[in-house]
């Protein structure tokens, strides 16, 4: 996992590093290292040709000037565009600018010569609010070019902390982030504009420094999370039971998808508590499923619950939610179950809540737009209010528990289809039944859910929830230690 820090906290880490180095070098070595890293990325893309560097007047622009100087040294035709004017006298950025001006020039407007690569070093992590002119027009024009676009640290127009793009934003094919990932790169509008996201630490252990300084440290789930172990001498009784209380009249598919996902994830026994007509459908779609009455009294006390998908919001559904959350120690609350919780708030330790932004807003007394305006804050607030693990779904889903965030695989817009959340809820419950903690199950299922959908999206334009079921069964992730 790689660290994720707010933009201001990254600046604090930089200053602490500079202080530890002694002497009067300040943060110049970091700017020099960042510029070299940018030049290496450009050189890996093209061996020669025209490169535009859009340079601002802050440290992000300084990184761009350093990159321009190094690219010039290795033979690229570099054009620096500086629409905001010179950097502050005496700053590292101005030092970098002056070094560039010793070998090249700068201009305020875009040239007519077409580039092969455009480097965005305009604003970086300091960007707040929508872009004004001339930047808005310049970024919009660059987005129309047939050129590879490389963003330095954060694409211009994107809020580094919230992931909100309020207007025009630089559409990067690649973003090279420094020291630590910023939250906005990984959620909200971020996944749609960062392209191939990479991290250059510049030799700083951000996690160690953030921990020692008491900064809020979060994590990006980088690699395939493990699944529960399945040893050769295990039998199905070792893999637990999931009870899916979901699927009212006309909404049976929600319960069926959840139940099938729990089976595919490896639960030893899955019972779908539903109406008789849905039970008939289950025999055809998935004969390995068991069915039982939907009443709370029919649910086994030791089962991991999936409560809410397609359950309805009538008095009977409300009564089931009340009884089961009072009686059961662990499960996944989704969809109509979350609507019940918003009306009857209570702490649910041992549970996983899986809201989309609208449901998260109802749980917090906010609008969906307010949730999207700061997804990280919303996920943390939900986890604190309900004392549960929270999966805030959407582009770059977030997992929150006890004041910490984990940023999942970004997924793909191809999975914006009905039933995806139902499948995820069943998957999480299936992993919990096999011994994973609520946090482990939420992290693993959420990451794999998005990653498998993305792999399928390379073959088809739209990914349906049922398309994922065979992929869940076929996946061969690493396994954790036996529970």
mmCIF file of C-alpha atoms in Angstrom, residues 220-383:
data_model
loop_
_atom_site.group_PDB
_atom_site.id
_atom_site.type_symbol
_atom_site.label_atom_id
_atom_site.label_comp_id
_atom_site.label_asym_id
_atom_site.label_seq_id
_atom_site.Cartn_x
_atom_site.Cartn_y
_atom_site.Cartn_z
ATOM 1 C CA UNK A 220 -4.103 3.337 -1.440
ATOM 2 C CA UNK A 221 -4.768 -0.378 -1.977
ATOM 3 C CA UNK A 222 -2.102 -1.054 -4.588
ATOM 4 C CA UNK A 223 -2.005 -4.795 -5.079
ATOM 5 C CA UNK A 224 -4.485 -7.640 -5.152
ATOM 6 C CA UNK A 225 -5.897 -8.090 -1.635
ATOM 7 C CA UNK A 226 -5.933 -11.618 -0.270
ATOM 8 C CA UNK A 227 -8.928 -13.905 0.117
ATOM 9 C CA UNK A 228 -9.515 -16.357 2.974
ATOM 10 C CA UNK A 229 -7.430 -19.527 2.962
ATOM 11 C CA UNK A 230 -8.993 -22.763 1.720
ATOM 12 C CA UNK A 231 -6.819 -25.624 2.930
ATOM 13 C CA UNK A 232 -7.026 -29.154 1.541
ATOM 14 C CA UNK A 233 -8.594 -30.591 4.700
ATOM 15 C CA UNK A 234 -11.338 -27.965 4.960
ATOM 16 C CA UNK A 235 -15.015 -28.785 4.380
ATOM 17 C CA UNK A 236 -17.914 -26.474 3.534
ATOM 18 C CA UNK A 237 -18.792 -26.093 7.203
ATOM 19 C CA UNK A 238 -15.541 -24.190 7.686
ATOM 20 C CA UNK A 239 -16.657 -21.511 5.249
ATOM 21 C CA UNK A 240 -19.615 -20.172 7.194
ATOM 22 C CA UNK A 241 -23.183 -19.225 6.357
ATOM 23 C CA UNK A 242 -24.608 -16.122 4.710
ATOM 24 C CA UNK A 243 -28.271 -15.236 5.077
ATOM 25 C CA UNK A 244 -29.548 -12.822 2.446
ATOM 26 C CA UNK A 245 -32.677 -10.969 3.537
ATOM 27 C CA UNK A 246 -33.456 -9.101 0.359
ATOM 28 C CA UNK A 247 -35.681 -8.893 -2.685
ATOM 29 C CA UNK A 248 -39.336 -7.833 -2.357
ATOM 30 C CA UNK A 249 -42.006 -8.200 -5.042
ATOM 31 C CA UNK A 250 -40.579 -6.953 -8.342
ATOM 32 C CA UNK A 251 -37.095 -6.611 -6.840
ATOM 33 C CA UNK A 252 -36.070 -10.249 -6.615
ATOM 34 C CA UNK A 253 -32.991 -9.795 -8.741
ATOM 35 C CA UNK A 254 -31.286 -7.788 -5.989
ATOM 36 C CA UNK A 255 -31.500 -10.637 -3.507
ATOM 37 C CA UNK A 256 -30.551 -13.234 -6.084
ATOM 38 C CA UNK A 257 -27.445 -11.316 -7.164
ATOM 39 C CA UNK A 258 -26.336 -10.873 -3.543
ATOM 40 C CA UNK A 259 -26.874 -14.543 -2.758
ATOM 41 C CA UNK A 260 -25.066 -15.742 -5.880
ATOM 42 C CA UNK A 261 -22.131 -13.425 -5.179
ATOM 43 C CA UNK A 262 -21.810 -14.818 -1.633
ATOM 44 C CA UNK A 263 -21.698 -18.319 -3.097
ATOM 45 C CA UNK A 264 -19.150 -17.344 -5.736
ATOM 46 C CA UNK A 265 -16.966 -15.738 -3.058
ATOM 47 C CA UNK A 266 -16.782 -19.086 -1.261
ATOM 48 C CA UNK A 267 -19.353 -19.082 1.542
ATOM 49 C CA UNK A 268 -20.111 -22.647 2.619
ATOM 50 C CA UNK A 269 -23.874 -22.134 2.842
ATOM 51 C CA UNK A 270 -26.043 -19.341 1.481
ATOM 52 C CA UNK A 271 -29.715 -18.988 2.378
ATOM 53 C CA UNK A 272 -31.899 -16.514 0.522
ATOM 54 C CA UNK A 273 -34.797 -15.414 2.704
ATOM 55 C CA UNK A 274 -37.442 -14.474 0.203
ATOM 56 C CA UNK A 275 -40.961 -15.075 -1.112
ATOM 57 C CA UNK A 276 -42.058 -18.429 -2.587
ATOM 58 C CA UNK A 277 -42.123 -17.134 -6.160
ATOM 59 C CA UNK A 278 -38.528 -15.925 -5.852
ATOM 60 C CA UNK A 279 -37.531 -19.268 -4.376
ATOM 61 C CA UNK A 280 -38.724 -20.962 -7.568
ATOM 62 C CA UNK A 281 -36.529 -18.620 -9.617
ATOM 63 C CA UNK A 282 -33.539 -19.428 -7.424
ATOM 64 C CA UNK A 283 -33.823 -23.133 -8.256
ATOM 65 C CA UNK A 284 -33.449 -22.313 -11.927
ATOM 66 C CA UNK A 285 -30.753 -19.631 -11.647
ATOM 67 C CA UNK A 286 -28.620 -21.135 -8.871
ATOM 68 C CA UNK A 287 -29.633 -24.570 -7.549
ATOM 69 C CA UNK A 288 -26.838 -24.455 -4.944
ATOM 70 C CA UNK A 289 -28.785 -21.774 -3.063
ATOM 71 C CA UNK A 290 -31.058 -22.604 -0.174
ATOM 72 C CA UNK A 291 -34.212 -20.578 0.425
ATOM 73 C CA UNK A 292 -36.261 -19.818 3.506
ATOM 74 C CA UNK A 293 -39.019 -17.509 4.682
ATOM 75 C CA UNK A 294 -38.191 -13.796 4.770
ATOM 76 C CA UNK A 295 -39.244 -13.324 8.394
ATOM 77 C CA UNK A 296 -36.506 -12.425 10.874
ATOM 78 C CA UNK A 297 -37.371 -15.448 12.990
ATOM 79 C CA UNK A 298 -36.227 -17.736 10.146
ATOM 80 C CA UNK A 299 -32.681 -16.305 10.085
ATOM 81 C CA UNK A 300 -30.016 -18.329 11.893
ATOM 82 C CA UNK A 301 -28.275 -16.387 14.650
ATOM 83 C CA UNK A 302 -24.739 -17.325 13.527
ATOM 84 C CA UNK A 303 -25.185 -16.307 9.890
ATOM 85 C CA UNK A 304 -23.521 -13.281 8.329
ATOM 86 C CA UNK A 305 -26.356 -11.125 7.029
ATOM 87 C CA UNK A 306 -26.918 -9.257 3.804
ATOM 88 C CA UNK A 307 -29.794 -6.990 4.702
ATOM 89 C CA UNK A 308 -31.571 -4.568 2.426
ATOM 90 C CA UNK A 309 -31.058 -5.008 -1.338
ATOM 91 C CA UNK A 310 -34.506 -4.744 -2.912
ATOM 92 C CA UNK A 311 -36.112 -5.375 0.496
ATOM 93 C CA UNK A 312 -38.646 -2.568 0.198
ATOM 94 C CA UNK A 313 -39.544 0.142 2.688
ATOM 95 C CA UNK A 314 -42.909 -1.029 3.978
ATOM 96 C CA UNK A 315 -43.756 -1.850 7.573
ATOM 97 C CA UNK A 316 -42.715 -5.506 7.277
ATOM 98 C CA UNK A 317 -39.322 -4.613 5.812
ATOM 99 C CA UNK A 318 -38.818 -2.008 8.522
ATOM 100 C CA UNK A 319 -39.631 -4.536 11.230
ATOM 101 C CA UNK A 320 -37.140 -7.042 9.784
ATOM 102 C CA UNK A 321 -34.371 -4.451 9.713
ATOM 103 C CA UNK A 322 -35.092 -3.483 13.302
ATOM 104 C CA UNK A 323 -35.183 -7.060 14.567
ATOM 105 C CA UNK A 324 -32.155 -8.302 12.669
ATOM 106 C CA UNK A 325 -29.817 -5.396 13.435
ATOM 107 C CA UNK A 326 -30.752 -5.776 17.084
ATOM 108 C CA UNK A 327 -30.145 -9.529 17.107
ATOM 109 C CA UNK A 328 -27.287 -10.100 14.677
ATOM 110 C CA UNK A 329 -23.698 -9.163 15.451
ATOM 111 C CA UNK A 330 -22.352 -8.873 11.925
ATOM 112 C CA UNK A 331 -23.440 -8.338 8.361
ATOM 113 C CA UNK A 332 -23.709 -5.997 5.397
ATOM 114 C CA UNK A 333 -26.352 -3.283 5.295
ATOM 115 C CA UNK A 334 -27.209 -2.001 1.827
ATOM 116 C CA UNK A 335 -29.922 -0.230 -0.179
ATOM 117 C CA UNK A 336 -33.278 -0.300 1.669
ATOM 118 C CA UNK A 337 -31.469 -1.377 4.820
ATOM 119 C CA UNK A 338 -29.538 1.898 4.697
ATOM 120 C CA UNK A 339 -32.782 3.830 4.201
ATOM 121 C CA UNK A 340 -34.074 2.185 7.386
ATOM 122 C CA UNK A 341 -30.878 3.112 9.237
ATOM 123 C CA UNK A 342 -31.152 6.752 8.142
ATOM 124 C CA UNK A 343 -34.601 6.874 9.747
ATOM 125 C CA UNK A 344 -33.513 4.879 12.825
ATOM 126 C CA UNK A 345 -29.846 5.777 13.427
ATOM 127 C CA UNK A 346 -27.860 3.476 15.700
ATOM 128 C CA UNK A 347 -24.306 2.215 16.123
ATOM 129 C CA UNK A 348 -23.579 -0.980 14.203
ATOM 130 C CA UNK A 349 -20.137 -2.282 15.200
ATOM 131 C CA UNK A 350 -19.292 -5.459 13.309
ATOM 132 C CA UNK A 351 -21.295 -4.363 10.265
ATOM 133 C CA UNK A 352 -20.334 -3.034 6.846
ATOM 134 C CA UNK A 353 -22.400 -0.201 5.355
ATOM 135 C CA UNK A 354 -22.271 0.115 1.566
ATOM 136 C CA UNK A 355 -23.921 3.403 0.539
ATOM 137 C CA UNK A 356 -23.793 5.200 -2.774
ATOM 138 C CA UNK A 357 -23.594 9.026 -2.489
ATOM 139 C CA UNK A 358 -27.371 9.480 -2.260
ATOM 140 C CA UNK A 359 -27.682 6.933 0.543
ATOM 141 C CA UNK A 360 -24.624 8.387 2.278
ATOM 142 C CA UNK A 361 -26.269 11.792 2.159
ATOM 143 C CA UNK A 362 -29.440 10.468 3.775
ATOM 144 C CA UNK A 363 -27.380 8.839 6.537
ATOM 145 C CA UNK A 364 -25.582 12.131 7.222
ATOM 146 C CA UNK A 365 -28.448 14.550 6.622
ATOM 147 C CA UNK A 366 -26.778 15.895 3.492
ATOM 148 C CA UNK A 367 -27.492 15.960 -0.227
ATOM 149 C CA UNK A 368 -25.695 13.626 -2.623
ATOM 150 C CA UNK A 369 -23.947 16.694 -4.063
ATOM 151 C CA UNK A 370 -22.620 17.621 -0.634
ATOM 152 C CA UNK A 371 -21.256 14.114 -0.193
ATOM 153 C CA UNK A 372 -19.546 14.267 -3.579
ATOM 154 C CA UNK A 373 -18.056 17.653 -2.711
ATOM 155 C CA UNK A 374 -15.852 15.882 -0.138
ATOM 156 C CA UNK A 375 -16.174 12.115 -0.362
ATOM 157 C CA UNK A 376 -13.333 11.492 2.085
ATOM 158 C CA UNK A 377 -14.919 13.583 4.828
ATOM 159 C CA UNK A 378 -18.288 11.911 4.219
ATOM 160 C CA UNK A 379 -16.884 8.380 4.469
ATOM 161 C CA UNK A 380 -15.031 9.200 7.690
ATOM 162 C CA UNK A 381 -18.104 10.883 9.181
ATOM 163 C CA UNK A 382 -20.287 7.866 8.361
ATOM 164 C CA UNK A 383 -17.874 5.432 9.967
#
